[in-house]
Amino acid sequence: MNIIKKKVLSIFESRVLKQGCVLDVRAWNPATFFEVDLHLPGVDMEKWTSVQHMKVKVSEYTYRDYTPALWDAETETCTLCISSDHQGPGSEWVSSLKKGDVISYVGIGGTFHKPVADSRLLCLGDSSSIGHFLALKQLALGIGEIYGAISFNMESHAREFSEYFDTYLQPIEENKKDISLISWLNEQELSNETIYIAGHSPTAMQLRRHLKQRSDFNGSIKLQGFWQ
Ligand SMILES: Cc1cc2nc3c(=O)[nH]c(=O)nc-3n(C[C@H](O)[C@H](O)[C@H](O)COP(=O)(O)OP(=O)(O)OC[C@H]3O[C@@H](n4cnc5c(N)ncnc54)[C@H](O)[C@@H]3O)c2cc1C
């Protein structure tokens, strides 16, 4: 990045960056998935009516989106669930986080995913979408219950997911030969569900193509690609 761009970004950052505090970090085994508890002073979480995402500064002039989940509006706290089973500035950042660290973020905004009343809420994604679906579950309280499947490339993480979170989301193992979420869908009878897809963008698009070809499905599909 040239010096002028850096200067402009520094001015932008000094005006818009907000701070949060890391209350706790829990690594799964192996440590390629993290739950990060945050205190975000001044954030009005009561206003969240759709699944949110926050743009976090993960290294110099570098930002990544993560989903605040399991929030408590009264204490202004939430949890990020971050997959780091790959090389990237986001992975490096989360692997280095410790209790007491201060994090910087640009802001928090809504996605198009919100619970639809009187509909079955079916969720499909990989481990990077755990926070997204926990957030949807929280928003759906009193409206309905989410269910579906989340694919994992590690059996131990699939087990931990079931142990730590009380959901109707079934952990399934990723499969090198085909898309395990499509195999899972092939075992489900569908009708007029609202289907939420999040995570790896190419897989998300393949899932949508598969659903469009299903003659038993006449519901709607909401897709939020996270990464390529
Ligand atoms: C609205 C929104 C919400 C998001 N919420 C979350 C969240 O709550 N938790 C979360 O973990 N991610 C979330 N993401 C995705 C996260 O921002 C990206 O995965 C991010 O690219 C990871 O950054 P990185 O710097 O580690 O890797 P990058 O530098 O972006 O990518 C490096 C390489 O790693 C690959 N890669 C990226 N992510 C993954 C992954 N999860 N698994 C395997 N390979 C990967 C890429 O294909 C690339 O080849 C969200 C994205 C969006 C758009």
XYZ file of C-alpha atoms and ligand atoms in Angstrom:
281
model
C 0.000 0.000 0.000
C 1.468 3.389 -0.934
C 2.107 6.124 1.620
C -0.864 8.321 0.542
C -3.323 5.435 0.861
C -1.879 4.620 4.300
C -2.283 8.249 5.409
C -5.922 8.345 4.196
C -6.669 5.051 5.956
C -5.045 6.260 9.181
C -7.254 9.377 9.188
C -10.321 7.213 8.446
C -9.397 4.782 11.239
C -8.811 7.537 13.797
C -12.346 8.831 13.104
C -14.360 5.624 12.941
C -12.604 2.857 14.881
C -14.360 1.674 18.025
C -12.911 -0.492 20.762
C -14.054 -3.636 22.523
C -12.488 -5.739 25.264
C -11.784 -9.480 25.154
C -13.368 -11.057 28.246
C -12.383 -14.629 27.473
C -11.084 -16.860 24.679
C -11.910 -20.566 24.428
C -10.012 -22.678 21.912
C -11.496 -25.933 20.686
C -9.311 -29.013 20.295
C -7.304 -28.767 18.067
C -7.059 -24.972 18.367
C -8.423 -24.102 14.927
C -11.758 -22.826 16.229
C -12.249 -20.139 18.859
C -15.050 -18.672 20.916
C -14.204 -15.069 21.836
C -16.294 -13.265 24.469
C -16.351 -9.507 23.965
C -17.507 -6.460 25.850
C -18.634 -3.812 23.350
C -19.389 -0.637 25.330
C -22.079 1.587 23.826
C -23.496 -0.997 21.391
C -27.302 -1.131 21.539
C -27.912 -4.835 20.951
C -31.665 -4.452 21.626
C -31.863 -2.996 18.120
C -30.578 -6.142 16.413
C -33.443 -7.611 14.381
C -31.340 -9.423 11.790
C -28.079 -11.382 12.062
C -25.264 -8.831 12.418
C -21.645 -8.757 11.277
C -18.807 -6.651 12.627
C -15.788 -5.461 10.653
C -12.829 -6.183 12.897
C -9.291 -4.873 12.460
C -7.150 -8.025 12.331
C -3.830 -6.437 11.331
C -2.534 -3.150 9.934
C -5.106 -1.795 7.436
C -6.737 -5.240 7.288
C -10.324 -6.035 8.278
C -12.409 -9.203 8.462
C -16.120 -9.754 9.110
C -17.249 -11.801 12.100
C -20.720 -12.467 13.479
C -21.669 -11.387 17.017
C -23.665 -14.223 18.625
C -24.994 -15.120 22.096
C -25.354 -11.453 23.004
C -26.635 -9.955 26.222
C -27.923 -6.431 25.617
C -27.848 -5.504 29.302
C -24.125 -6.209 29.759
C -23.236 -5.255 26.136
C -21.459 -8.584 25.659
C -21.436 -11.123 22.849
C -19.384 -14.037 21.515
C -17.606 -14.445 18.180
C -17.185 -18.005 16.872
C -14.204 -18.053 14.527
C -12.836 -20.800 12.350
C -9.060 -20.573 11.812
C -8.268 -23.813 10.028
C -6.500 -21.935 7.202
C -3.778 -19.315 6.787
C -4.919 -15.717 6.793
C -4.671 -12.494 8.805
C -8.013 -13.267 10.496
C -6.803 -16.712 11.570
C -3.544 -15.288 12.896
C -5.384 -12.551 14.771
C -7.811 -14.872 16.560
C -5.081 -17.391 17.413
C -3.139 -14.642 19.209
C -6.058 -13.154 21.206
C -5.925 -13.204 25.015
C -8.254 -12.225 27.820
C -7.902 -8.468 28.456
C -6.878 -7.570 24.876
C -8.507 -4.553 23.268
C -9.923 -5.108 19.781
C -10.755 -2.467 17.182
C -13.670 -2.570 14.768
C -15.190 -0.229 12.214
C -18.810 -0.920 12.974
C -21.615 -3.440 13.212
C -24.260 -3.832 10.523
C -27.139 -6.147 9.654
C -27.202 -8.971 7.097
C -30.381 -9.923 5.216
C -30.875 -12.987 7.433
C -33.692 -12.654 9.956
C -36.226 -15.223 11.151
C -39.424 -15.531 9.123
C -42.532 -16.122 11.244
C -44.730 -19.184 10.608
C -42.028 -20.912 8.611
C -39.659 -23.804 9.258
C -36.162 -22.287 9.531
C -33.628 -24.642 7.965
C -29.923 -23.676 8.239
C -27.000 -25.042 6.233
C -23.338 -24.048 6.544
C -19.790 -24.904 7.548
C -18.056 -24.180 10.863
C -17.499 -20.503 9.947
C -21.289 -20.092 10.045
C -21.792 -21.323 13.642
C -22.021 -17.772 15.045
C -24.368 -16.759 12.235
C -26.831 -19.536 13.046
C -26.547 -19.082 16.824
C -27.482 -15.434 16.190
C -30.438 -16.490 14.027
C -31.540 -18.897 16.783
C -31.448 -16.066 19.343
C -33.490 -13.780 17.062
C -35.986 -16.593 16.444
C -36.819 -16.963 20.159
C -40.603 -16.769 20.411
C -40.947 -17.063 16.613
C -39.689 -20.561 15.895
C -36.793 -22.968 16.233
C -33.967 -23.319 13.752
C -32.770 -26.730 12.595
C -30.431 -28.032 9.886
C -26.843 -29.162 9.495
C -23.339 -27.782 9.907
C -20.401 -29.472 8.232
C -17.078 -29.957 10.034
C -13.737 -31.133 8.718
C -12.779 -32.412 12.176
C -14.672 -35.020 14.135
C -13.527 -33.538 17.464
C -15.004 -30.133 16.544
C -18.290 -31.764 15.531
C -18.394 -33.379 18.990
C -17.540 -30.123 20.757
C -20.254 -28.292 18.838
C -22.906 -30.756 20.126
C -21.505 -30.569 23.655
C -21.350 -26.778 23.931
C -24.460 -25.621 22.080
C -28.033 -26.732 22.584
C -29.463 -26.620 19.056
C -31.305 -28.737 16.484
C -28.338 -28.222 14.131
C -26.808 -31.570 13.282
C -23.003 -31.653 12.994
C -21.971 -33.653 9.937
C -18.538 -34.559 8.662
C -17.177 -32.928 5.523
C -16.532 -35.398 2.807
C -13.769 -35.107 0.175
C -15.834 -36.886 -2.515
C -19.008 -34.814 -2.506
C -20.742 -32.018 -0.618
C -21.890 -33.603 2.630
C -24.593 -30.954 3.096
C -26.168 -32.079 -0.217
C -26.052 -35.712 0.949
C -27.739 -34.586 4.171
C -30.396 -32.666 2.187
C -31.060 -35.755 0.064
C -32.254 -37.492 3.227
C -34.701 -34.686 4.113
C -38.228 -34.208 2.878
C -38.694 -30.569 1.983
C -41.781 -28.400 1.477
C -42.035 -24.645 2.068
C -39.139 -24.038 4.480
C -37.131 -20.814 4.649
C -33.605 -22.071 4.012
C -30.626 -20.049 5.256
C -27.251 -20.872 3.717
C -23.977 -19.351 4.971
C -20.223 -19.968 4.812
C -18.059 -21.044 1.846
C -19.536 -19.184 -1.158
C -19.039 -21.833 -3.895
C -20.637 -24.514 -1.664
C -23.466 -22.126 -0.821
C -24.171 -21.609 -4.520
C -24.094 -25.347 -5.199
C -26.567 -25.886 -2.365
C -28.867 -23.275 -3.883
C -28.641 -24.936 -7.321
C -29.453 -28.292 -5.730
C -32.463 -26.858 -3.882
C -33.819 -25.184 -7.040
C -33.907 -28.603 -8.694
C -35.832 -30.248 -5.853
C -39.429 -30.771 -6.947
C -40.613 -31.133 -3.327
C -39.230 -27.697 -2.306
C -41.324 -24.563 -2.780
C -39.982 -22.369 0.023
C -37.415 -19.568 -0.101
C -33.610 -19.527 0.017
C -31.518 -16.879 1.769
C -27.830 -17.035 0.992
C -24.937 -15.267 2.718
C -21.528 -16.185 1.267
C -18.620 -15.642 3.679
C -15.434 -16.710 1.906
C -14.241 -18.130 -1.448
C -21.072 -11.221 6.822
C -19.928 -12.142 7.189
C -19.869 -12.740 8.443
C -18.844 -13.617 8.784
N -18.823 -14.198 10.026
C -17.849 -15.096 10.333
C -17.818 -15.744 11.615
O -18.627 -15.469 12.487
N -16.846 -16.674 11.840
C -15.902 -16.990 10.885
O -15.050 -17.861 11.146
N -15.898 -16.389 9.683
C -16.836 -15.432 9.397
N -16.831 -14.798 8.184
C -15.792 -15.134 7.240
C -14.504 -14.419 7.521
O -14.635 -13.021 7.458
C -13.598 -14.953 6.381
O -13.485 -16.359 6.427
C -12.269 -14.435 6.375
O -11.885 -14.405 5.011
C -11.228 -15.248 7.097
O -10.177 -14.400 7.106
P -8.688 -14.841 7.096
O -7.915 -13.575 7.098
O -8.458 -15.841 8.177
O -8.480 -15.600 5.709
P -8.380 -14.922 4.220
O -7.110 -14.153 4.087
O -9.636 -14.162 3.929
O -8.326 -16.221 3.351
C -7.114 -16.991 3.233
C -7.432 -18.325 2.621
O -8.191 -19.094 3.543
C -9.387 -19.568 2.958
N -10.424 -19.463 4.002
C -11.003 -18.327 4.472
N -11.885 -18.630 5.455
C -11.867 -19.992 5.584
C -12.529 -20.912 6.429
N -13.428 -20.504 7.336
N -12.246 -22.236 6.307
C -11.337 -22.673 5.397
N -10.659 -21.848 4.564
C -10.914 -20.525 4.659
C -9.646 -18.650 1.777
O -10.307 -19.379 0.765
C -8.258 -18.255 1.333
O -7.739 -19.224 0.451
C -17.831 -13.902 7.835
C -17.867 -13.272 6.564
C -18.889 -12.417 6.247
C -18.896 -11.787 4.879
